[in-house]
Structure formats: C-alpha cells, structure tokens
Amino acid sequence: MRKLLFLTLFAGLPAHAEQPTDFLDSFAAEARQTDPAYAGFDAKRGERFFGARHQGDWSCSSCHTANPVQAGRHQVTGKTIAPLAPSANPERFTRPEKVEKWFRRNCKDVLKRACTPQEKGDVLTYLISLGR
Amino acid sequence: MSIPTRSFVLAGFAGILLVSSGLQASGNAAAPPDPAYVQECGSCHAAYPPRRLSGASWQAVLAGLDKHFSVDASLDPKIFTEISAYLNSQAGRQETASADGRPLLRITETRWFRHEHDEVPEAAWKRPAVKSPSNCGACHTAADQGRYSEHGVRIPQ
C-alpha cells in the first residue's frame, strides 16, 4: 500500500489532492528504503536545515522567510511568495507534482544537490508544526 | 503613443517597427494568457507578455531553463512542449536581438521596454519594493494574470 502510494505520488500521474501529512508518509517510506540510519523526522532539525546556508548564498528562508507562516519574497525577482506553512496557506503540500518540482529546483539552487527524503521530511515536519 | 525616433537609428527594420509599435502599444490586446504559461512561468516573477520577445528570443530562454538567470526553472517535457508552442505562436514578429545579433533574453533590455518606461524616474527602479525592472508586478498590479494595461499601474513609493 505504501509502495503504491509512493508510486502514484512520484510517477507523474494526474494531480490529485493530498494532505501535507500524506507527504510525510511517502518521505518516510523513501527514507526507510534508502537510509539505514533513518529514525523518524524532527521539526527542530528541519528548522535548522531551513535556515542554513549550506555553503551557498541562499537558505530556504532567504525566499520563504525565517517565519514561513508569513509571505516571502523571491531574492532575485522581488516577487511576493505566498506563505509556505500549510497552516497559513492551505494549498501548500496538496499537489504531488508541485511539491516534487519545487523541492527539486530549490534544493539544487540552495544545496547544489537534491534534498534527501530525511531532509524533506524534517522540513515538512517543521512547517506543519508552525502556527498551531 | 509617439514613434520612438531613436529606434529608427538602431533598427534595420524601421518599417516593421513603425507598423507594429502602433499595433502593440498596449501589452494586453491579445487573447488571455495560457494558464500553463501563467502557472509555470509566473511563479518566480510575473508572467511576461509573450509578444515582447521574438520567437528566437523565447527559444533561447527556453533552451537554458535549468540555468535560468541564477536559478533552476526546468520543466517536465510535456509542459515544456506546451509552453514552447504557446510562446512560439504568441511571440513578437519583430527581432529582439542585441547589437551583435544574438537573441536578447530580457524584455527589460528591449527598445520597446525602454521606450514604454522612459517616464519612470530612474530612482523608482531601485526602490526596495521594486528591486528589479523585471519585477513587473511591483508596478503593474494585474501582472500576476499577465495583464499590463496602464490602468493597473502604481509605482510604489
């Protein structure tokens, strides 16, 4: 069942609405398969990851702010970005292909590599913990 | 609007310019923008008006989406094809190239843009709320939907 969910999430099938917590399930399934040290997600670790520069010019908070229940701003273009925390923006983490696309792009811009399932799960755990 | 005289000096195709500057005085006379275009190309900045770059310029922009200015803007192949076709069909007919003939990647570097904005005070481009001339939405309040009429213009102070 997990495996099936995972496949539907990332096989580029037609979009359907998910809950933010559904993504946690699929990141966990992925982490269990790829990372022997995986032992759950942690909001504090996610928060640190979100604010860290990772040897580049940007952190996630550069565009999404250090308080992601608020609107952010694109560091280059200046365009306003709606809040990233689901409590402040119910559209967040509801569409698999959107979530996948932006993790892919933004992780490459910030870390010069893909984010691991552990990192994605920690960040999402942090974002879900906000504003409640 | 008046015809941009300096363009005649620069342009080798003044006749085309004469006709098209009259037709294209407004940025939004065309059909409503394609939703996929607005969604994909309007997420980091405004959905730019397709007619403001030539087909060659749009193809050059699309060819480098994985290193798009300073960021990764790559698309999945299906949406890429759709947006590419849309931009080709809506592109301006007039060349938008630099002096050495290479297609411009920026609307903000075209003669059209400079002319249309020659009354915007120099300092306004640098205000924190504007940040970059490419941030159309700072002044064009409906740029989010790809609309740029003079009615929705408000330069932030």
XYZ file of C-alpha atoms in Angstrom, chain A residues 70-116:
47
model
C 4.359 34.844 6.579
C 4.602 35.701 2.900
C 8.104 35.591 1.482
C 9.840 37.316 -1.344
C 11.935 35.981 -4.210
C 15.508 37.076 -3.566
C 16.244 37.927 -7.188
C 12.983 38.990 -8.771
C 11.359 40.591 -5.721
C 8.060 38.805 -6.388
C 5.931 38.035 -3.338
C 5.700 34.326 -2.464
C 2.656 33.086 -0.534
C 3.437 31.529 2.902
C 4.949 28.040 2.841
C 3.457 26.754 6.101
C 0.239 24.806 5.457
C -1.475 26.446 8.451
C -1.140 29.817 6.714
C -1.709 28.566 3.177
C -3.955 25.511 2.754
C -2.806 24.986 -0.850
C 0.675 24.018 0.275
C 1.650 20.340 0.168
C -1.514 19.219 -1.573
C -0.193 18.548 -5.072
C 2.486 15.881 -5.526
C 3.960 17.140 -8.783
C 4.197 20.685 -7.448
C 5.888 19.604 -4.231
C 8.317 17.393 -6.138
C 9.129 20.096 -8.694
C 9.945 22.776 -6.140
C 11.991 20.526 -3.891
C 13.972 19.555 -6.968
C 14.570 23.146 -8.094
C 15.051 24.860 -4.750
C 17.322 22.189 -3.294
C 19.507 22.467 -6.374
C 19.636 26.258 -6.012
C 20.384 26.195 -2.293
C 22.422 22.984 -1.809
C 23.668 22.307 -5.352
C 22.195 18.832 -4.982
C 18.888 17.066 -4.392
C 17.457 17.002 -0.866
C 17.326 13.608 0.816
